[in-house]
């Protein structure tokens, strides 16, 4: 694995780039005043620059024939075509004319959007990223600060936090996720439709006060108006999708349907049987502009997921080279899980003048989850001889015993979340204010009926009785309603031409904990030079109790739980420079988080199990680094490495053990690793061209995450002294756009109807590494507990086609 990693890095950084064309200049308004914050982009290519306070810009292109687009809210878009020789340096000054209609409706969000501790996501690369999940969130796992250990799941951990601590917004609408999902194979399609996304920003910490109260991160996604009518069809071995984007004179419409069926991927796991997954998502967005000052936006969504498994058998090899052990299981029964999410939001936007913007968001979502399984497994442990002669395992050396385990569940959870929110943005002189309030009501109806047992001796009935008690039995009926209200105020201010400051505060109250939560937040940006940026953030982040966090391991609700609180600081440095014949961007950030109140938890696959009645304190610190740029013309590649340490001390925890003298001794564990303490994460997304052709491309996605702490259910709760091995994965994809602008020969029958036809061939888990996501804990005949690894997916081929209809 290490050799492969260094090989990819060597190839990436040893490439010699062709001479580029450099275009620089100044962007003025009609009064010959320089315009800052103008976005300059290479049309249809990956390359962006933003003018500085003096209106200056510099951008580079590897192509001789290209176009530059100059865009600033309130001004008409200007597009200039260039045809130059390689290595040329061009000076091009541009004057932008005001768009009178747009100036009247211009939003005050420019400084608010630009002044944040977040990075832009290159949404163009989503389709090229080889991933088994088919979800937008897959690209987040390549970003600094994000941990990874499960390719089947769209969930992610950020800087030592769990995925309950992440915020997701689509057009300012907060998105929630199902609760009952136990493992990644049950996950379907996430809310975000990748074909709808026009822009996205991600903050791994230090986010500002206009975002809600969570501890870790924010993903802010925008579905915006399309530039023109677009129709996209994607079909592959794992599913299909169809998207229509239509722009009218005073409105626009987005329609999207996605279907996912990943049974081929799931079939590469150790458990053999009949997998029948079916996941569907339908979204529609319609916006009508009644005037230049008022518009209404409606977003509707229906998402369904069905997972059915009839397991037949399982065979897993584990142990060590010198002492290999084989587990064989024969199954009876089945698992059927169903998840439905439906709802939507209506947003009214009123802009009376260029300095005021008022947005009113009303949303309602309902999530209906059901899981049913009734599975009986009969297993045998065997020690086997190593037989290196034939490259495999030899005969059985010792039988460790027979046993069985049984799992049963009839669980259901219905969640309804309704909210109304007012957001106001107001420019007063040099100050950009944003403030607002939100009311939310969440209702939960939870029915739990599940139990399991492990029998390592073939006999579980106690003597002199006709019944027996299951160790892991949960029976509960919970109904809960939570009302919460929050408000925020934020001011963004330019102290000088090089320094911007943002001050904000959030106030939150919910009737579950009865607390008033106050969260002040601070951000400062300093630009000593055009391509250098220093960032500093500080703030107090709070997270109120949720239904998931107050539900204890036995299914009961701990209604006296109080909010979690974390004190966060970070400093970052970004630097853009010329190197390897291209323009590169280096980003870095150091951070420290101290939490004086956390709710401890354990993680089982993708389910978080909170220890609701306990409280912990802890600290997390680390560093994130990334480097990206067009190593190959018009193809972005980026590399990142993250380091962290996340520890916690559960207050008052202790357990008894026997010392060397044979007497009992009380142990106070103190600070231990958190379940998300993944010390090192590395990722690489590298793109190249094949066969010296402009249309054939290769896309490599490499992920590495160091081992994670985990403990046996039979061991004391706070002594996670085992580890899940490091996560290592390489996915590779090959693509060809038959109608690429630089294609030497284009099929006429395709060019007649389509603007683009791209074929992808992908190999998932190229090195066929067995990555462990969790453990199945079983006992042998001597009552010795074993952790049998539950492996993720193996090597698998995939093919897909993307058709984009020609706009006539």
PDB file of N, CA and C in Angstrom, residues 511-584:
ATOM      1  N   UNK A 511     -37.419  23.404  25.020  1.00  0.00           N
ATOM      2  CA  UNK A 511     -38.164  23.055  26.223  1.00  0.00           C
ATOM      3  C   UNK A 511     -37.805  21.672  26.762  1.00  0.00           C
ATOM      4  N   UNK A 512     -36.876  20.950  26.103  1.00  0.00           N
ATOM      5  CA  UNK A 512     -36.436  19.667  26.637  1.00  0.00           C
ATOM      6  C   UNK A 512     -35.465  19.859  27.791  1.00  0.00           C
ATOM      7  N   UNK A 513     -34.421  20.648  27.560  1.00  0.00           N
ATOM      8  CA  UNK A 513     -33.437  20.884  28.624  1.00  0.00           C
ATOM      9  C   UNK A 513     -33.762  22.129  29.438  1.00  0.00           C
ATOM     10  N   UNK A 514     -34.567  23.036  28.871  1.00  0.00           N
ATOM     11  CA  UNK A 514     -34.917  24.263  29.585  1.00  0.00           C
ATOM     12  C   UNK A 514     -33.785  25.245  29.715  1.00  0.00           C
ATOM     13  N   UNK A 515     -32.747  25.087  28.891  1.00  0.00           N
ATOM     14  CA  UNK A 515     -31.584  25.960  28.973  1.00  0.00           C
ATOM     15  C   UNK A 515     -31.675  27.091  27.950  1.00  0.00           C
ATOM     16  N   UNK A 516     -31.045  28.213  28.278  1.00  0.00           N
ATOM     17  CA  UNK A 516     -30.811  29.283  27.315  1.00  0.00           C
ATOM     18  C   UNK A 516     -29.339  29.214  26.921  1.00  0.00           C
ATOM     19  N   UNK A 517     -29.079  28.863  25.671  1.00  0.00           N
ATOM     20  CA  UNK A 517     -27.712  28.647  25.201  1.00  0.00           C
ATOM     21  C   UNK A 517     -27.228  29.886  24.453  1.00  0.00           C
ATOM     22  N   UNK A 518     -26.081  30.406  24.840  1.00  0.00           N
ATOM     23  CA  UNK A 518     -25.494  31.578  24.199  1.00  0.00           C
ATOM     24  C   UNK A 518     -24.169  31.169  23.573  1.00  0.00           C
ATOM     25  N   UNK A 519     -24.014  31.457  22.279  1.00  0.00           N
ATOM     26  CA  UNK A 519     -22.822  31.028  21.539  1.00  0.00           C
ATOM     27  C   UNK A 519     -22.210  32.208  20.795  1.00  0.00           C
ATOM     28  N   UNK A 520     -21.234  32.908  21.374  1.00  0.00           N
ATOM     29  CA  UNK A 520     -20.525  33.966  20.648  1.00  0.00           C
ATOM     30  C   UNK A 520     -19.489  33.379  19.693  1.00  0.00           C
ATOM     31  N   UNK A 521     -19.304  34.030  18.553  1.00  0.00           N
ATOM     32  CA  UNK A 521     -18.364  33.538  17.549  1.00  0.00           C
ATOM     33  C   UNK A 521     -17.625  34.714  16.914  1.00  0.00           C
ATOM     34  N   UNK A 522     -16.353  34.469  16.585  1.00  0.00           N
ATOM     35  CA  UNK A 522     -15.487  35.525  16.063  1.00  0.00           C
ATOM     36  C   UNK A 522     -14.651  34.981  14.912  1.00  0.00           C
ATOM     37  N   UNK A 523     -14.486  35.818  13.871  1.00  0.00           N
ATOM     38  CA  UNK A 523     -13.661  35.445  12.715  1.00  0.00           C
ATOM     39  C   UNK A 523     -12.905  36.670  12.237  1.00  0.00           C
ATOM     40  N   UNK A 524     -11.635  36.480  11.924  1.00  0.00           N
ATOM     41  CA  UNK A 524     -10.832  37.552  11.336  1.00  0.00           C
ATOM     42  C   UNK A 524     -10.045  37.000  10.159  1.00  0.00           C
ATOM     43  N   UNK A 525     -10.068  37.731   9.049  1.00  0.00           N
ATOM     44  CA  UNK A 525      -9.286  37.387   7.867  1.00  0.00           C
ATOM     45  C   UNK A 525      -8.296  38.503   7.579  1.00  0.00           C
ATOM     46  N   UNK A 526      -7.050  38.120   7.308  1.00  0.00           N
ATOM     47  CA  UNK A 526      -6.015  39.096   7.001  1.00  0.00           C
ATOM     48  C   UNK A 526      -5.298  38.677   5.732  1.00  0.00           C
ATOM     49  N   UNK A 527      -5.257  39.581   4.744  1.00  0.00           N
ATOM     50  CA  UNK A 527      -4.619  39.317   3.448  1.00  0.00           C
ATOM     51  C   UNK A 527      -3.404  40.222   3.295  1.00  0.00           C
ATOM     52  N   UNK A 528      -2.225  39.759   3.671  1.00  0.00           N
ATOM     53  CA  UNK A 528      -1.031  40.604   3.523  1.00  0.00           C
ATOM     54  C   UNK A 528      -0.680  40.841   2.063  1.00  0.00           C
ATOM     55  N   UNK A 529      -0.985  39.866   1.209  1.00  0.00           N
ATOM     56  CA  UNK A 529      -0.750  39.989  -0.226  1.00  0.00           C
ATOM     57  C   UNK A 529      -1.935  39.372  -0.956  1.00  0.00           C
ATOM     58  N   UNK A 530      -1.966  39.550  -2.263  1.00  0.00           N
ATOM     59  CA  UNK A 530      -3.117  39.124  -3.051  1.00  0.00           C
ATOM     60  C   UNK A 530      -3.385  37.631  -2.922  1.00  0.00           C
ATOM     61  N   UNK A 531      -2.331  36.806  -2.851  1.00  0.00           N
ATOM     62  CA  UNK A 531      -2.517  35.362  -2.857  1.00  0.00           C
ATOM     63  C   UNK A 531      -2.170  34.724  -1.507  1.00  0.00           C
ATOM     64  N   UNK A 532      -2.222  35.520  -0.456  1.00  0.00           N
ATOM     65  CA  UNK A 532      -1.976  35.004   0.878  1.00  0.00           C
ATOM     66  C   UNK A 532      -3.123  35.389   1.788  1.00  0.00           C
ATOM     67  N   UNK A 533      -3.495  34.481   2.675  1.00  0.00           N
ATOM     68  CA  UNK A 533      -4.624  34.735   3.560  1.00  0.00           C
ATOM     69  C   UNK A 533      -4.387  34.061   4.911  1.00  0.00           C
ATOM     70  N   UNK A 534      -4.514  34.840   5.962  1.00  0.00           N
ATOM     71  CA  UNK A 534      -4.492  34.320   7.324  1.00  0.00           C
ATOM     72  C   UNK A 534      -5.906  34.317   7.875  1.00  0.00           C
ATOM     73  N   UNK A 535      -6.266  33.249   8.613  1.00  0.00           N
ATOM     74  CA  UNK A 535      -7.597  33.129   9.214  1.00  0.00           C
ATOM     75  C   UNK A 535      -7.463  32.837  10.698  1.00  0.00           C
ATOM     76  N   UNK A 536      -8.320  33.478  11.483  1.00  0.00           N
ATOM     77  CA  UNK A 536      -8.365  33.181  12.913  1.00  0.00           C
ATOM     78  C   UNK A 536      -9.814  33.124  13.358  1.00  0.00           C
ATOM     79  N   UNK A 537     -10.188  32.068  14.081  1.00  0.00           N
ATOM     80  CA  UNK A 537     -11.553  31.937  14.581  1.00  0.00           C
ATOM     81  C   UNK A 537     -11.524  31.583  16.059  1.00  0.00           C
ATOM     82  N   UNK A 538     -12.579  31.974  16.752  1.00  0.00           N
ATOM     83  CA  UNK A 538     -12.776  31.602  18.152  1.00  0.00           C
ATOM     84  C   UNK A 538     -14.270  31.623  18.421  1.00  0.00           C
ATOM     85  N   UNK A 539     -14.719  30.731  19.276  1.00  0.00           N
ATOM     86  CA  UNK A 539     -16.143  30.714  19.570  1.00  0.00           C
ATOM     87  C   UNK A 539     -16.513  29.638  20.562  1.00  0.00           C
ATOM     88  N   UNK A 540     -17.721  29.775  21.077  1.00  0.00           N
ATOM     89  CA  UNK A 540     -18.317  28.758  21.937  1.00  0.00           C
ATOM     90  C   UNK A 540     -19.438  28.093  21.143  1.00  0.00           C
ATOM     91  N   UNK A 541     -19.368  26.790  21.019  1.00  0.00           N
ATOM     92  CA  UNK A 541     -20.347  26.048  20.229  1.00  0.00           C
ATOM     93  C   UNK A 541     -21.146  25.144  21.159  1.00  0.00           C
ATOM     94  N   UNK A 542     -22.463  25.177  20.998  1.00  0.00           N
ATOM     95  CA  UNK A 542     -23.376  24.417  21.848  1.00  0.00           C
ATOM     96  C   UNK A 542     -24.197  23.465  20.991  1.00  0.00           C
ATOM     97  N   UNK A 543     -24.598  22.354  21.588  1.00  0.00           N
ATOM     98  CA  UNK A 543     -25.493  21.414  20.909  1.00  0.00           C
ATOM     99  C   UNK A 543     -26.516  20.932  21.913  1.00  0.00           C
ATOM    100  N   UNK A 544     -27.776  21.302  21.674  1.00  0.00           N
ATOM    101  CA  UNK A 544     -28.852  20.953  22.585  1.00  0.00           C
ATOM    102  C   UNK A 544     -29.145  19.454  22.512  1.00  0.00           C
ATOM    103  N   UNK A 545     -29.727  18.887  23.565  1.00  0.00           N
ATOM    104  CA  UNK A 545     -30.094  17.464  23.526  1.00  0.00           C
ATOM    105  C   UNK A 545     -31.055  17.174  22.384  1.00  0.00           C
ATOM    106  N   UNK A 546     -30.850  16.050  21.746  1.00  0.00           N
ATOM    107  CA  UNK A 546     -31.723  15.599  20.661  1.00  0.00           C
ATOM    108  C   UNK A 546     -32.332  14.259  21.044  1.00  0.00           C
ATOM    109  N   UNK A 547     -33.284  13.811  20.235  1.00  0.00           N
ATOM    110  CA  UNK A 547     -33.905  12.532  20.565  1.00  0.00           C
ATOM    111  C   UNK A 547     -32.873  11.407  20.559  1.00  0.00           C
ATOM    112  N   UNK A 548     -31.952  11.472  19.621  1.00  0.00           N
ATOM    113  CA  UNK A 548     -30.940  10.422  19.550  1.00  0.00           C
ATOM    114  C   UNK A 548     -30.048  10.419  20.793  1.00  0.00           C
ATOM    115  N   UNK A 549     -29.654  11.601  21.263  1.00  0.00           N
ATOM    116  CA  UNK A 549     -28.699  11.656  22.379  1.00  0.00           C
ATOM    117  C   UNK A 549     -29.339  11.319  23.714  1.00  0.00           C
ATOM    118  N   UNK A 550     -30.658  11.500  23.887  1.00  0.00           N
ATOM    119  CA  UNK A 550     -31.282  11.208  25.182  1.00  0.00           C
ATOM    120  C   UNK A 550     -31.783   9.769  25.259  1.00  0.00           C
ATOM    121  N   UNK A 551     -31.754   9.033  24.128  1.00  0.00           N
ATOM    122  CA  UNK A 551     -32.186   7.634  24.175  1.00  0.00           C
ATOM    123  C   UNK A 551     -31.021   6.765  24.617  1.00  0.00           C
ATOM    124  N   UNK A 552     -31.174   6.151  25.780  1.00  0.00           N
ATOM    125  CA  UNK A 552     -30.095   5.358  26.366  1.00  0.00           C
ATOM    126  C   UNK A 552     -30.026   3.977  25.698  1.00  0.00           C
ATOM    127  N   UNK A 553     -29.026   3.201  26.093  1.00  0.00           N
ATOM    128  CA  UNK A 553     -28.813   1.896  25.484  1.00  0.00           C
ATOM    129  C   UNK A 553     -29.992   0.948  25.698  1.00  0.00           C
ATOM    130  N   UNK A 554     -30.739   1.132  26.804  1.00  0.00           N
ATOM    131  CA  UNK A 554     -31.877   0.261  27.077  1.00  0.00           C
ATOM    132  C   UNK A 554     -33.179   0.776  26.471  1.00  0.00           C
ATOM    133  N   UNK A 555     -33.116   1.838  25.661  1.00  0.00           N
ATOM    134  CA  UNK A 555     -34.296   2.382  25.005  1.00  0.00           C
ATOM    135  C   UNK A 555     -35.029   3.428  25.799  1.00  0.00           C
ATOM    136  N   UNK A 556     -34.689   3.622  27.058  1.00  0.00           N
ATOM    137  CA  UNK A 556     -35.350   4.636  27.875  1.00  0.00           C
ATOM    138  C   UNK A 556     -34.825   6.023  27.515  1.00  0.00           C
ATOM    139  N   UNK A 557     -35.597   7.056  27.858  1.00  0.00           N
ATOM    140  CA  UNK A 557     -35.228   8.434  27.574  1.00  0.00           C
ATOM    141  C   UNK A 557     -34.770   9.127  28.847  1.00  0.00           C
ATOM    142  N   UNK A 558     -33.612   9.749  28.766  1.00  0.00           N
ATOM    143  CA  UNK A 558     -33.077  10.515  29.891  1.00  0.00           C
ATOM    144  C   UNK A 558     -33.425  11.983  29.651  1.00  0.00           C
ATOM    145  N   UNK A 559     -34.519  12.442  30.240  1.00  0.00           N
ATOM    146  CA  UNK A 559     -35.067  13.766  29.954  1.00  0.00           C
ATOM    147  C   UNK A 559     -34.351  14.884  30.691  1.00  0.00           C
ATOM    148  N   UNK A 560     -33.428  14.554  31.580  1.00  0.00           N
ATOM    149  CA  UNK A 560     -32.692  15.581  32.322  1.00  0.00           C
ATOM    150  C   UNK A 560     -31.346  15.921  31.684  1.00  0.00           C
ATOM    151  N   UNK A 561     -31.109  15.444  30.494  1.00  0.00           N
ATOM    152  CA  UNK A 561     -29.829  15.703  29.838  1.00  0.00           C
ATOM    153  C   UNK A 561     -29.688  17.186  29.497  1.00  0.00           C
ATOM    154  N   UNK A 562     -28.479  17.709  29.663  1.00  0.00           N
ATOM    155  CA  UNK A 562     -28.181  19.103  29.347  1.00  0.00           C
ATOM    156  C   UNK A 562     -27.349  19.192  28.066  1.00  0.00           C
ATOM    157  N   UNK A 563     -27.207  20.385  27.562  1.00  0.00           N
ATOM    158  CA  UNK A 563     -26.547  20.586  26.269  1.00  0.00           C
ATOM    159  C   UNK A 563     -25.047  20.325  26.364  1.00  0.00           C
ATOM    160  N   UNK A 564     -24.465  20.028  25.211  1.00  0.00           N
ATOM    161  CA  UNK A 564     -23.018  19.876  25.098  1.00  0.00           C
ATOM    162  C   UNK A 564     -22.405  21.246  24.772  1.00  0.00           C
ATOM    163  N   UNK A 565     -21.159  21.439  25.223  1.00  0.00           N
ATOM    164  CA  UNK A 565     -20.520  22.739  25.023  1.00  0.00           C
ATOM    165  C   UNK A 565     -19.051  22.559  24.705  1.00  0.00           C
ATOM    166  N   UNK A 566     -18.577  23.338  23.723  1.00  0.00           N
ATOM    167  CA  UNK A 566     -17.187  23.249  23.289  1.00  0.00           C
ATOM    168  C   UNK A 566     -16.637  24.644  23.025  1.00  0.00           C
ATOM    169  N   UNK A 567     -15.385  24.878  23.481  1.00  0.00           N
ATOM    170  CA  UNK A 567     -14.677  26.137  23.245  1.00  0.00           C
ATOM    171  C   UNK A 567     -13.649  25.882  22.142  1.00  0.00           C
ATOM    172  N   UNK A 568     -13.790  26.584  21.033  1.00  0.00           N
ATOM    173  CA  UNK A 568     -12.983  26.294  19.847  1.00  0.00           C
ATOM    174  C   UNK A 568     -12.140  27.495  19.434  1.00  0.00           C
ATOM    175  N   UNK A 569     -10.897  27.228  19.045  1.00  0.00           N
ATOM    176  CA  UNK A 569     -10.040  28.239  18.418  1.00  0.00           C
ATOM    177  C   UNK A 569      -9.318  27.573  17.255  1.00  0.00           C
ATOM    178  N   UNK A 570      -9.018  28.374  16.235  1.00  0.00           N
ATOM    179  CA  UNK A 570      -8.270  27.849  15.085  1.00  0.00           C
ATOM    180  C   UNK A 570      -7.557  28.989  14.390  1.00  0.00           C
ATOM    181  N   UNK A 571      -6.475  28.657  13.723  1.00  0.00           N
ATOM    182  CA  UNK A 571      -5.778  29.614  12.881  1.00  0.00           C
ATOM    183  C   UNK A 571      -5.343  28.911  11.608  1.00  0.00           C
ATOM    184  N   UNK A 572      -5.502  29.593  10.474  1.00  0.00           N
ATOM    185  CA  UNK A 572      -5.191  28.977   9.192  1.00  0.00           C
ATOM    186  C   UNK A 572      -4.420  29.909   8.290  1.00  0.00           C
ATOM    187  N   UNK A 573      -3.756  29.315   7.324  1.00  0.00           N
ATOM    188  CA  UNK A 573      -2.969  30.076   6.356  1.00  0.00           C
ATOM    189  C   UNK A 573      -3.156  29.461   4.980  1.00  0.00           C
ATOM    190  N   UNK A 574      -3.561  30.278   4.016  1.00  0.00           N
ATOM    191  CA  UNK A 574      -3.733  29.854   2.628  1.00  0.00           C
ATOM    192  C   UNK A 574      -2.744  30.610   1.748  1.00  0.00           C
ATOM    193  N   UNK A 575      -2.212  29.899   0.749  1.00  0.00           N
ATOM    194  CA  UNK A 575      -1.192  30.505  -0.089  1.00  0.00           C
ATOM    195  C   UNK A 575      -1.307  29.932  -1.497  1.00  0.00           C
ATOM    196  N   UNK A 576      -1.445  30.802  -2.482  1.00  0.00           N
ATOM    197  CA  UNK A 576      -1.480  30.393  -3.885  1.00  0.00           C
ATOM    198  C   UNK A 576      -0.150  30.747  -4.538  1.00  0.00           C
ATOM    199  N   UNK A 577       0.386  29.823  -5.342  1.00  0.00           N
ATOM    200  CA  UNK A 577       1.701  30.044  -5.932  1.00  0.00           C
ATOM    201  C   UNK A 577       1.823  29.259  -7.231  1.00  0.00           C
ATOM    202  N   UNK A 578       2.811  29.612  -8.019  1.00  0.00           N
ATOM    203  CA  UNK A 578       3.110  28.900  -9.256  1.00  0.00           C
ATOM    204  C   UNK A 578       4.135  27.812  -8.977  1.00  0.00           C
ATOM    205  N   UNK A 579       3.830  26.607  -9.446  1.00  0.00           N
ATOM    206  CA  UNK A 579       4.739  25.488  -9.258  1.00  0.00           C
ATOM    207  C   UNK A 579       4.334  24.329 -10.134  1.00  0.00           C
ATOM    208  N   UNK A 580       5.303  23.508 -10.514  1.00  0.00           N
ATOM    209  CA  UNK A 580       5.065  22.363 -11.391  1.00  0.00           C
ATOM    210  C   UNK A 580       4.376  22.776 -12.687  1.00  0.00           C
ATOM    211  N   UNK A 581       4.647  24.011 -13.125  1.00  0.00           N
ATOM    212  CA  UNK A 581       4.081  24.492 -14.373  1.00  0.00           C
ATOM    213  C   UNK A 581       2.613  24.838 -14.297  1.00  0.00           C
ATOM    214  N   UNK A 582       2.090  25.050 -13.107  1.00  0.00           N
ATOM    215  CA  UNK A 582       0.669  25.360 -12.962  1.00  0.00           C
ATOM    216  C   UNK A 582       0.471  26.244 -11.745  1.00  0.00           C
ATOM    217  N   UNK A 583      -0.792  26.583 -11.470  1.00  0.00           N
ATOM    218  CA  UNK A 583      -1.130  27.380 -10.306  1.00  0.00           C
ATOM    219  C   UNK A 583      -1.601  26.435  -9.203  1.00  0.00           C
ATOM    220  N   UNK A 584      -0.954  26.480  -8.037  1.00  0.00           N
ATOM    221  CA  UNK A 584      -1.269  25.602  -6.924  1.00  0.00           C
ATOM    222  C   UNK A 584      -1.767  26.416  -5.741  1.00  0.00           C
TER     223      UNK A 584
END
